[in-house]
Amino acid sequence: MLGFVTAFPRRALDTARSFDWILFAAALALSLAGLVTMNSFSGTDGFFEKQIVWIAVSVTACFAVSMMDLRFLRRTGVVVVLYIGTALLLALLFVLGNTFQGSERWFTIGGFSIQPVEPAKVVLIILLAKYFTRRHIEIANIRHILLSGFYAFVLFTLVFLQPDFGSALILFAIWLGMVLVSGISRKHLIALFLIAAVAFIAMWSLALQDYQKARITSFLDPFADIQGSGYNAYQSMVAVGSGEVMGKGIGYGTQSKLEFLPEYQTDFIFAAFAEEWGFVGVLVLFGIYGVLLWRILSAGLHGASNFEILFSLGVAIYFMAHITIHVGMNIGLLPVTGTTIPFMSYGGTHLLTEFTAIGMIIAMRKYRREVQWEGVELESAGAGR
């Protein structure tokens, strides 16, 4: 006990010295941008007030995690426990989960809703970072691609069957992105895309629900059924376009204010923001996301081992996948999948997960080293066995 008391101030001092305030400030600025957008249109729904609480909890978690020594995550036993525990939680959703908009995604505990798929994304990043840390030289062997793909496929299937196609797509993007940065060969990459094409055809025929097929169909022709499956996509495009160059001003977004734009606080918060702030505001927003990704990749460049490098790259891929899919579906370039945008969209579990991931990257800075980065082919000094 005495050892902990004496070590805590020293650990706090080390954290303060290595803390990436730019990364944290970018994440907090994005959260505040989402908060301002929610406050513009919220009435008695309470989204604004609840999000303030979740931001406070998430920021606290970020600072707490940043003070930890996370090198224990390099241990195989720890990673296996995290992975199995996550898979079990996702499986329990089919038995104990609450149904929301046709999908079994939530546990309700004491009035709070917990969405296990959000931390599952970070757990998959940890698993793949651990796996490729010791096998990056052998990535040309198709066996490692298939085995890592199997680990991802288990989580993908459990999420897809909820059904939550958007989150399943993010899990796939994380796996594909981390395989690519680990050095996959061109012929194996072509083979993967062929397999993905076959899998999509199979899912369309056997697994996709009618409303999911309608979303994809409306994406190909959003004006074919404006009053039906294409309604959300159409209203979102109208909201983004009506913002023009300078925007309509805070609280003057008519598409959201008059409730033409559905789920403005989650799935379509980018459209609501664009309507208020316009093209200039969107450029600033993308600039902040650029700073966020730059600081994450910068941390990866100086990782103490391959694990830290790959973990940072995985988190960058995770955020980039969310940003791309969310913005794409808001401007009509991608099907509507119900995907949030990092730090801005309403929701406690995803916000807590995102700030925790930021805290983990900051924590890893404490034992980083100056290295000459050459992809991921570095010495995996200190990697767990």
CSV table of C-alpha atoms in Angstrom, one decimal:
chain,number,residue,atom,x,y,z
A,1,MET,CA,0.0,0.0,0.0
A,2,LEU,CA,2.8,2.4,0.9
A,3,GLY,CA,4.6,1.5,-2.3
A,4,PHE,CA,1.5,2.5,-4.3
A,5,VAL,CA,1.1,5.8,-2.4
A,6,THR,CA,4.8,6.8,-3.1
A,7,ALA,CA,4.7,5.6,-6.7
A,8,PHE,CA,1.5,7.4,-7.6
A,9,PRO,CA,2.9,11.0,-7.6
A,10,ARG,CA,5.9,9.9,-9.7
A,11,ARG,CA,3.6,8.1,-12.2
A,12,ALA,CA,1.4,11.2,-12.4
A,13,LEU,CA,4.5,13.4,-13.0
A,14,ASP,CA,5.6,11.1,-15.8
A,15,THR,CA,2.2,11.2,-17.4
A,16,ALA,CA,2.1,15.0,-17.2
A,17,ARG,CA,5.4,15.2,-19.0
A,18,SER,CA,4.5,12.8,-21.8
A,19,PHE,CA,0.8,13.7,-22.1
A,20,ASP,CA,-0.2,14.6,-25.7
A,21,TRP,CA,-2.2,17.7,-25.0
A,22,ILE,CA,-2.7,18.4,-28.7
A,23,LEU,CA,-4.3,14.9,-29.3
A,24,PHE,CA,-6.5,15.4,-26.2
A,25,ALA,CA,-7.5,18.9,-27.2
A,26,ALA,CA,-8.5,17.7,-30.7
A,27,ALA,CA,-10.7,15.0,-29.3
A,28,LEU,CA,-12.3,17.3,-26.8
A,29,ALA,CA,-12.9,20.0,-29.5
A,30,LEU,CA,-14.7,17.4,-31.6
A,31,SER,CA,-16.8,16.4,-28.6
A,32,LEU,CA,-17.8,20.0,-28.0
A,33,ALA,CA,-18.7,20.5,-31.7
A,34,GLY,CA,-21.1,17.6,-31.3
A,35,LEU,CA,-22.4,19.0,-28.1
A,36,VAL,CA,-23.1,22.4,-29.7
A,37,THR,CA,-24.9,20.7,-32.6
A,38,MET,CA,-27.1,18.7,-30.2
A,39,ASN,CA,-28.0,21.7,-28.1
A,40,SER,CA,-29.1,23.6,-31.2
A,41,PHE,CA,-31.9,21.1,-31.9
A,42,SER,CA,-32.6,19.4,-28.5
A,43,GLY,CA,-35.9,20.0,-26.8
A,44,THR,CA,-37.0,17.7,-24.1
A,45,ASP,CA,-35.1,14.7,-25.3
A,46,GLY,CA,-32.2,15.3,-22.9
A,47,PHE,CA,-29.4,14.3,-25.4
A,48,PHE,CA,-27.4,17.5,-24.6
A,49,GLU,CA,-27.4,16.9,-20.8
A,50,LYS,CA,-26.7,13.2,-21.0
A,51,GLN,CA,-23.8,13.8,-23.4
A,52,ILE,CA,-22.2,16.3,-21.0
A,53,VAL,CA,-22.2,13.6,-18.4
A,54,TRP,CA,-20.7,11.1,-20.8
A,55,ILE,CA,-18.0,13.5,-21.9
A,56,ALA,CA,-17.0,14.1,-18.3
A,57,VAL,CA,-16.9,10.3,-17.6
A,58,SER,CA,-14.9,9.7,-20.8
A,59,VAL,CA,-12.3,12.4,-20.2
A,60,THR,CA,-11.8,11.0,-16.7
A,61,ALA,CA,-11.3,7.6,-18.1
A,62,CYS,CA,-8.8,9.0,-20.7
A,63,PHE,CA,-6.7,10.6,-17.9
A,64,ALA,CA,-6.9,7.4,-15.7
A,65,VAL,CA,-5.8,5.1,-18.6
A,66,SER,CA,-3.0,7.5,-19.6
A,67,MET,CA,-1.4,6.9,-16.2
A,68,MET,CA,-1.2,3.2,-16.6
A,69,ASP,CA,1.7,1.0,-17.8
A,70,LEU,CA,0.0,-0.9,-20.6
A,71,ARG,CA,2.9,-3.2,-21.5
A,72,PHE,CA,0.9,-6.0,-19.9
A,73,LEU,CA,-1.2,-5.9,-23.1
A,74,ARG,CA,1.7,-7.5,-25.0
A,75,ARG,CA,1.1,-10.8,-23.0
A,76,THR,CA,-0.7,-13.5,-24.9
A,77,GLY,CA,-2.7,-14.6,-21.9
A,78,VAL,CA,-4.1,-11.1,-21.4
A,79,VAL,CA,-5.1,-10.7,-25.1
A,80,VAL,CA,-6.8,-14.2,-25.1
A,81,VAL,CA,-8.9,-13.3,-22.0
A,82,LEU,CA,-9.9,-9.9,-23.6
A,83,TYR,CA,-10.9,-11.6,-26.9
A,84,ILE,CA,-12.8,-14.5,-25.4
A,85,GLY,CA,-14.6,-12.2,-22.9
A,86,THR,CA,-15.6,-9.8,-25.7
A,87,ALA,CA,-16.9,-12.7,-27.8
A,88,LEU,CA,-19.0,-14.0,-24.9
A,89,LEU,CA,-20.5,-10.5,-24.3
A,90,LEU,CA,-21.5,-10.2,-27.9
A,91,ALA,CA,-23.0,-13.7,-27.8
A,92,LEU,CA,-24.9,-12.8,-24.6
A,93,LEU,CA,-26.7,-10.0,-26.5
A,94,PHE,CA,-28.8,-12.6,-28.3
A,95,VAL,CA,-30.0,-13.8,-24.9
A,96,LEU,CA,-30.0,-10.8,-22.6
A,97,GLY,CA,-29.7,-7.8,-24.9
A,98,ASN,CA,-32.4,-5.2,-25.5
A,99,THR,CA,-33.7,-4.7,-29.0
A,100,PHE,CA,-33.3,-1.2,-30.4
A,101,GLN,CA,-34.6,-0.4,-33.9
A,102,GLY,CA,-34.7,-4.1,-34.8
A,103,SER,CA,-31.1,-4.8,-33.6
A,104,GLU,CA,-30.0,-6.6,-30.5
A,105,ARG,CA,-27.2,-4.3,-29.5
A,106,TRP,CA,-27.6,-3.2,-25.9
A,107,PHE,CA,-27.3,-4.3,-22.3
A,108,THR,CA,-29.3,-2.1,-19.9
A,109,ILE,CA,-27.8,-1.9,-16.4
A,110,GLY,CA,-29.2,0.5,-13.8
A,111,GLY,CA,-30.7,2.8,-16.4
A,112,PHE,CA,-27.5,2.9,-18.5
A,113,SER,CA,-27.2,1.3,-21.9
A,114,ILE,CA,-24.0,-0.6,-22.7
A,115,GLN,CA,-23.0,-1.4,-26.3
A,116,PRO,CA,-20.4,-4.2,-26.3
A,117,VAL,CA,-19.5,-3.8,-29.9
A,118,GLU,CA,-17.7,-0.5,-29.3
A,119,PRO,CA,-15.0,-1.9,-27.0
A,120,ALA,CA,-14.9,-5.0,-29.2
A,121,LYS,CA,-13.3,-2.8,-31.9
A,122,VAL,CA,-10.4,-1.8,-29.6
A,123,VAL,CA,-10.0,-5.4,-28.4
A,124,LEU,CA,-9.7,-6.5,-32.1
A,125,ILE,CA,-7.0,-3.9,-32.6
A,126,ILE,CA,-5.1,-5.2,-29.5
A,127,LEU,CA,-5.4,-8.8,-30.8
A,128,LEU,CA,-4.2,-8.0,-34.3
A,129,ALA,CA,-1.4,-5.8,-33.0
A,130,LYS,CA,-0.2,-8.7,-30.8
A,131,TYR,CA,-0.6,-11.2,-33.6
A,132,PHE,CA,1.2,-9.2,-36.3
A,133,THR,CA,3.9,-8.0,-33.8
A,134,ARG,CA,5.6,-11.4,-34.0
A,135,ARG,CA,4.6,-12.4,-37.5
A,136,HIS,CA,5.0,-9.3,-39.6
A,137,ILE,CA,8.0,-10.8,-41.4
A,138,GLU,CA,5.9,-13.9,-42.2
A,139,ILE,CA,2.8,-12.0,-43.4
A,140,ALA,CA,3.5,-13.2,-46.9
A,141,ASN,CA,2.3,-16.6,-45.7
A,142,ILE,CA,-1.4,-16.9,-46.4
A,143,ARG,CA,-1.9,-18.9,-43.2
A,144,HIS,CA,-1.4,-15.8,-41.1
A,145,ILE,CA,-3.9,-13.8,-43.1
A,146,LEU,CA,-6.5,-16.5,-42.8
A,147,LEU,CA,-5.9,-17.1,-39.1
A,148,SER,CA,-6.1,-13.3,-38.3
A,149,GLY,CA,-9.1,-13.2,-40.5
A,150,PHE,CA,-10.7,-16.0,-38.6
A,151,TYR,CA,-10.3,-14.1,-35.3
A,152,ALA,CA,-11.9,-11.0,-36.9
A,153,PHE,CA,-14.6,-13.1,-38.6
A,154,VAL,CA,-15.9,-14.5,-35.2
A,155,LEU,CA,-16.5,-11.0,-33.9
A,156,PHE,CA,-17.8,-9.8,-37.3
A,157,THR,CA,-20.4,-12.6,-37.4
A,158,LEU,CA,-21.6,-12.0,-33.8
A,159,VAL,CA,-22.1,-8.4,-34.7
A,160,PHE,CA,-23.6,-8.9,-38.1
A,161,LEU,CA,-26.2,-11.3,-36.8
A,162,GLN,CA,-27.6,-8.8,-34.3
A,163,PRO,CA,-28.0,-7.3,-37.1
A,164,ASP,CA,-25.6,-4.4,-37.0
A,165,PHE,CA,-24.1,-4.1,-40.5
A,166,GLY,CA,-22.4,-0.8,-39.8
A,167,SER,CA,-20.4,-2.0,-36.9
A,168,ALA,CA,-19.6,-5.3,-38.6
A,169,LEU,CA,-18.2,-3.2,-41.5
A,170,ILE,CA,-16.0,-1.3,-39.1
A,171,LEU,CA,-14.6,-4.5,-37.7
A,172,PHE,CA,-13.8,-5.7,-41.3
A,173,ALA,CA,-12.2,-2.4,-42.1
A,174,ILE,CA,-10.0,-2.6,-39.0
A,175,TRP,CA,-8.8,-6.1,-39.9
A,176,LEU,CA,-8.2,-5.3,-43.6
A,177,GLY,CA,-6.4,-2.1,-42.7
A,178,MET,CA,-4.1,-3.8,-40.2
A,179,VAL,CA,-3.4,-6.6,-42.7
A,180,LEU,CA,-2.5,-4.0,-45.3
A,181,VAL,CA,0.0,-2.1,-43.1
A,182,SER,CA,1.5,-5.4,-42.0
A,183,GLY,CA,2.8,-6.0,-45.5
A,184,ILE,CA,0.3,-8.3,-47.4
A,185,SER,CA,1.4,-9.4,-50.9
A,186,ARG,CA,-0.5,-8.2,-54.0
A,187,LYS,CA,-1.7,-11.6,-55.0
A,188,HIS,CA,-3.1,-12.2,-51.6
A,189,LEU,CA,-4.8,-8.8,-51.6
A,190,ILE,CA,-6.5,-9.6,-54.9
A,191,ALA,CA,-7.6,-13.0,-53.5
A,192,LEU,CA,-9.1,-11.2,-50.5
A,193,PHE,CA,-11.1,-8.9,-52.6
A,194,LEU,CA,-12.5,-11.8,-54.6
A,195,ILE,CA,-13.4,-13.6,-51.4
A,196,ALA,CA,-15.1,-10.4,-50.1
A,197,ALA,CA,-17.1,-10.2,-53.4
A,198,VAL,CA,-18.3,-13.8,-53.0
A,199,ALA,CA,-19.1,-13.2,-49.3
A,200,PHE,CA,-21.1,-10.1,-50.2
A,201,ILE,CA,-23.1,-12.0,-52.8
A,202,ALA,CA,-23.7,-14.8,-50.2
A,203,MET,CA,-24.8,-12.3,-47.5
A,204,TRP,CA,-27.2,-10.6,-50.0
A,205,SER,CA,-28.8,-13.9,-50.8
A,206,LEU,CA,-28.9,-15.5,-47.4
A,207,ALA,CA,-28.2,-13.0,-44.5
A,208,LEU,CA,-29.1,-9.4,-45.3
A,209,GLN,CA,-32.5,-8.3,-44.0
A,210,ASP,CA,-35.0,-6.6,-46.4
A,211,TYR,CA,-34.4,-3.1,-44.8
A,212,GLN,CA,-30.6,-3.5,-45.2
A,213,LYS,CA,-31.1,-4.4,-48.9
A,214,ALA,CA,-33.4,-1.4,-49.3
A,215,ARG,CA,-30.6,0.9,-47.9
A,216,ILE,CA,-28.1,-0.4,-50.4
A,217,THR,CA,-30.7,-0.1,-53.2
A,218,SER,CA,-31.6,3.4,-52.2
A,219,PHE,CA,-27.8,4.2,-52.2
A,220,LEU,CA,-27.6,3.3,-55.8
A,221,ASP,CA,-30.7,5.4,-56.6
A,222,PRO,CA,-31.6,7.6,-53.6
A,223,PHE,CA,-34.4,9.3,-55.5
A,224,ALA,CA,-36.2,6.1,-56.4
A,225,ASP,CA,-38.0,6.0,-53.1
A,226,ILE,CA,-37.7,9.4,-51.3
A,227,GLN,CA,-40.7,8.7,-49.1
A,228,GLY,CA,-39.4,5.3,-48.1
A,229,SER,CA,-36.0,3.7,-47.9
A,230,GLY,CA,-34.3,6.7,-49.5
A,231,TYR,CA,-35.8,9.3,-47.2
A,232,ASN,CA,-33.0,9.5,-44.7
A,233,ALA,CA,-30.2,9.7,-47.4
A,234,TYR,CA,-32.2,12.4,-49.3
A,235,GLN,CA,-32.9,14.6,-46.3
A,236,SER,CA,-29.2,14.3,-45.2
A,237,MET,CA,-28.0,15.4,-48.6
A,238,VAL,CA,-30.5,18.3,-48.5
A,239,ALA,CA,-29.2,19.4,-45.1
A,240,VAL,CA,-25.5,19.3,-46.1
A,241,GLY,CA,-26.2,21.2,-49.4
A,242,SER,CA,-28.4,23.8,-47.7
A,243,GLY,CA,-25.5,24.9,-45.5
A,244,GLU,CA,-23.8,26.3,-48.6
A,245,VAL,CA,-20.5,28.2,-47.8
A,246,MET,CA,-21.0,29.8,-44.5
A,247,GLY,CA,-23.9,27.8,-43.0
A,248,LYS,CA,-27.2,28.9,-41.6
A,249,GLY,CA,-25.9,29.7,-38.1
A,250,ILE,CA,-26.1,27.8,-34.8
A,251,GLY,CA,-29.7,26.8,-34.1
A,252,TYR,CA,-30.9,27.8,-37.6
A,253,GLY,CA,-30.6,24.4,-39.3
A,254,THR,CA,-34.1,23.9,-40.6
A,255,GLN,CA,-33.7,20.3,-41.7
A,256,SER,CA,-32.9,19.3,-38.2
A,257,LYS,CA,-34.9,21.9,-36.4
A,258,LEU,CA,-38.1,20.9,-38.2
A,259,GLU,CA,-37.3,17.2,-37.8
A,260,PHE,CA,-36.9,16.4,-41.5
A,261,LEU,CA,-33.5,15.0,-40.7
A,262,PRO,CA,-33.8,11.8,-38.6
A,263,GLU,CA,-31.3,10.8,-35.9
A,264,TYR,CA,-29.5,14.1,-36.1
A,265,GLN,CA,-27.7,13.5,-32.8
A,266,THR,CA,-26.2,10.2,-33.9
A,267,ASP,CA,-26.3,8.8,-37.5
A,268,PHE,CA,-26.7,12.2,-39.2
A,269,ILE,CA,-24.9,14.7,-36.9
A,270,PHE,CA,-22.4,15.5,-39.6
A,271,ALA,CA,-25.3,16.7,-41.8
A,272,ALA,CA,-26.8,18.7,-39.0
A,273,PHE,CA,-23.3,20.3,-38.3
A,274,ALA,CA,-22.8,21.0,-42.0
A,275,GLU,CA,-26.2,22.8,-42.3
A,276,GLU,CA,-25.3,25.1,-39.5
A,277,TRP,CA,-21.6,25.7,-40.2
A,278,GLY,CA,-21.5,25.4,-44.0
A,279,PHE,CA,-18.5,24.4,-46.1
A,280,VAL,CA,-16.1,26.5,-44.1
A,281,GLY,CA,-17.1,24.9,-40.9
A,282,VAL,CA,-16.8,21.4,-42.4
A,283,LEU,CA,-13.2,22.3,-43.5
A,284,VAL,CA,-12.4,23.3,-40.0
A,285,LEU,CA,-13.9,20.1,-38.7
A,286,PHE,CA,-11.9,18.0,-41.1
A,287,GLY,CA,-8.8,19.9,-40.0
A,288,ILE,CA,-9.4,18.9,-36.4
A,289,TYR,CA,-9.8,15.3,-37.4
A,290,GLY,CA,-6.6,15.6,-39.4
A,291,VAL,CA,-4.8,16.8,-36.3
A,292,LEU,CA,-6.3,13.9,-34.3
A,293,LEU,CA,-5.0,11.3,-36.9
A,294,TRP,CA,-1.7,13.1,-37.2
A,295,ARG,CA,-1.0,12.9,-33.5
A,296,ILE,CA,-2.0,9.2,-33.4
A,297,LEU,CA,0.3,8.3,-36.3
A,298,SER,CA,3.0,10.4,-34.7
A,299,ALA,CA,2.8,8.4,-31.5
A,300,GLY,CA,3.0,5.2,-33.6
A,301,LEU,CA,6.2,6.4,-35.4
A,302,HIS,CA,8.0,6.4,-32.0
A,303,GLY,CA,6.4,3.3,-30.6
A,304,ALA,CA,8.6,1.3,-28.2
A,305,SER,CA,7.9,-1.9,-30.1
A,306,ASN,CA,5.9,-3.2,-33.0
A,307,PHE,CA,2.9,-3.7,-30.7
A,308,GLU,CA,2.7,0.1,-30.0
A,309,ILE,CA,3.2,0.9,-33.6
A,310,LEU,CA,0.5,-1.5,-34.8
A,311,PHE,CA,-1.9,-0.5,-32.1
A,312,SER,CA,-1.6,3.2,-33.0
A,313,LEU,CA,-2.1,2.4,-36.7
A,314,GLY,CA,-5.1,0.3,-35.8
A,315,VAL,CA,-6.7,3.1,-33.8
A,316,ALA,CA,-6.1,5.5,-36.7
A,317,ILE,CA,-7.7,3.0,-39.1
A,318,TYR,CA,-10.6,2.6,-36.6
A,319,PHE,CA,-11.3,6.3,-36.5
A,320,MET,CA,-10.7,6.8,-40.2
A,321,ALA,CA,-13.2,4.0,-41.0
A,322,HIS,CA,-15.9,5.6,-38.8
A,323,ILE,CA,-15.3,9.1,-40.3
A,324,THR,CA,-15.3,7.8,-43.9
A,325,ILE,CA,-18.5,5.7,-43.6
A,326,HIS,CA,-20.4,8.3,-41.6
A,327,VAL,CA,-19.5,11.3,-43.8
A,328,GLY,CA,-20.1,9.1,-46.9
A,329,MET,CA,-23.6,8.1,-45.9
A,330,ASN,CA,-24.4,11.7,-44.9
A,331,ILE,CA,-23.5,13.1,-48.4
A,332,GLY,CA,-25.0,10.2,-50.3
A,333,LEU,CA,-21.8,8.4,-51.4
A,334,LEU,CA,-22.3,5.4,-49.2
A,335,PRO,CA,-25.4,3.4,-48.0
A,336,VAL,CA,-26.9,4.4,-44.7
A,337,THR,CA,-25.6,2.0,-42.1
A,338,GLY,CA,-26.2,3.8,-38.8
A,339,THR,CA,-22.5,4.5,-38.2
A,340,THR,CA,-21.5,7.2,-35.7
A,341,ILE,CA,-18.7,9.7,-36.2
A,342,PRO,CA,-15.9,9.7,-33.6
A,343,PHE,CA,-16.3,12.0,-30.6
A,344,MET,CA,-19.3,14.0,-32.1
A,345,SER,CA,-22.2,11.6,-32.2
A,346,TYR,CA,-24.4,11.1,-29.2
A,347,GLY,CA,-23.7,7.9,-27.2
A,348,GLY,CA,-21.9,6.9,-24.0
A,349,THR,CA,-20.3,3.6,-24.9
A,350,HIS,CA,-18.6,4.7,-28.2
A,351,LEU,CA,-17.5,8.0,-26.6
A,352,LEU,CA,-16.0,6.2,-23.6
A,353,THR,CA,-14.3,3.7,-25.9
A,354,GLU,CA,-12.8,6.5,-28.1
A,355,PHE,CA,-11.4,8.5,-25.2
A,356,THR,CA,-10.0,5.3,-23.7
A,357,ALA,CA,-8.2,4.5,-26.9
A,358,ILE,CA,-6.8,8.0,-26.9
A,359,GLY,CA,-5.7,7.5,-23.3
A,360,MET,CA,-4.0,4.2,-24.2
A,361,ILE,CA,-2.0,5.9,-27.0
A,362,ILE,CA,-0.9,8.6,-24.6
A,363,ALA,CA,0.0,6.0,-22.0
A,364,MET,CA,2.3,4.3,-24.5
A,365,ARG,CA,4.2,7.5,-25.1
A,366,LYS,CA,5.8,7.2,-21.6
A,367,TYR,CA,8.0,4.3,-22.7
A,368,ARG,CA,8.4,5.2,-26.3
A,369,ARG,CA,11.8,5.4,-28.0
A,370,GLU,CA,13.2,7.4,-30.9
A,371,VAL,CA,13.3,5.0,-33.9
A,372,GLN,CA,13.9,5.1,-37.6
A,373,TRP,CA,10.5,4.1,-38.9
A,374,GLU,CA,10.5,1.6,-41.8
A,375,GLY,CA,6.9,0.4,-42.0
A,376,VAL,CA,6.3,-2.1,-39.2
A,377,GLU,CA,9.5,-4.0,-39.8
A,378,LEU,CA,11.2,-2.9,-36.6
A,379,GLU,CA,12.7,-4.8,-33.7
A,380,SER,CA,9.9,-6.1,-31.5
A,381,ALA,CA,12.0,-5.4,-28.4
A,382,GLY,CA,10.2,-6.3,-25.2
A,383,ALA,CA,7.2,-7.8,-27.0
A,384,GLY,CA,5.3,-10.3,-24.8
A,385,ARG,CA,5.3,-14.0,-25.5
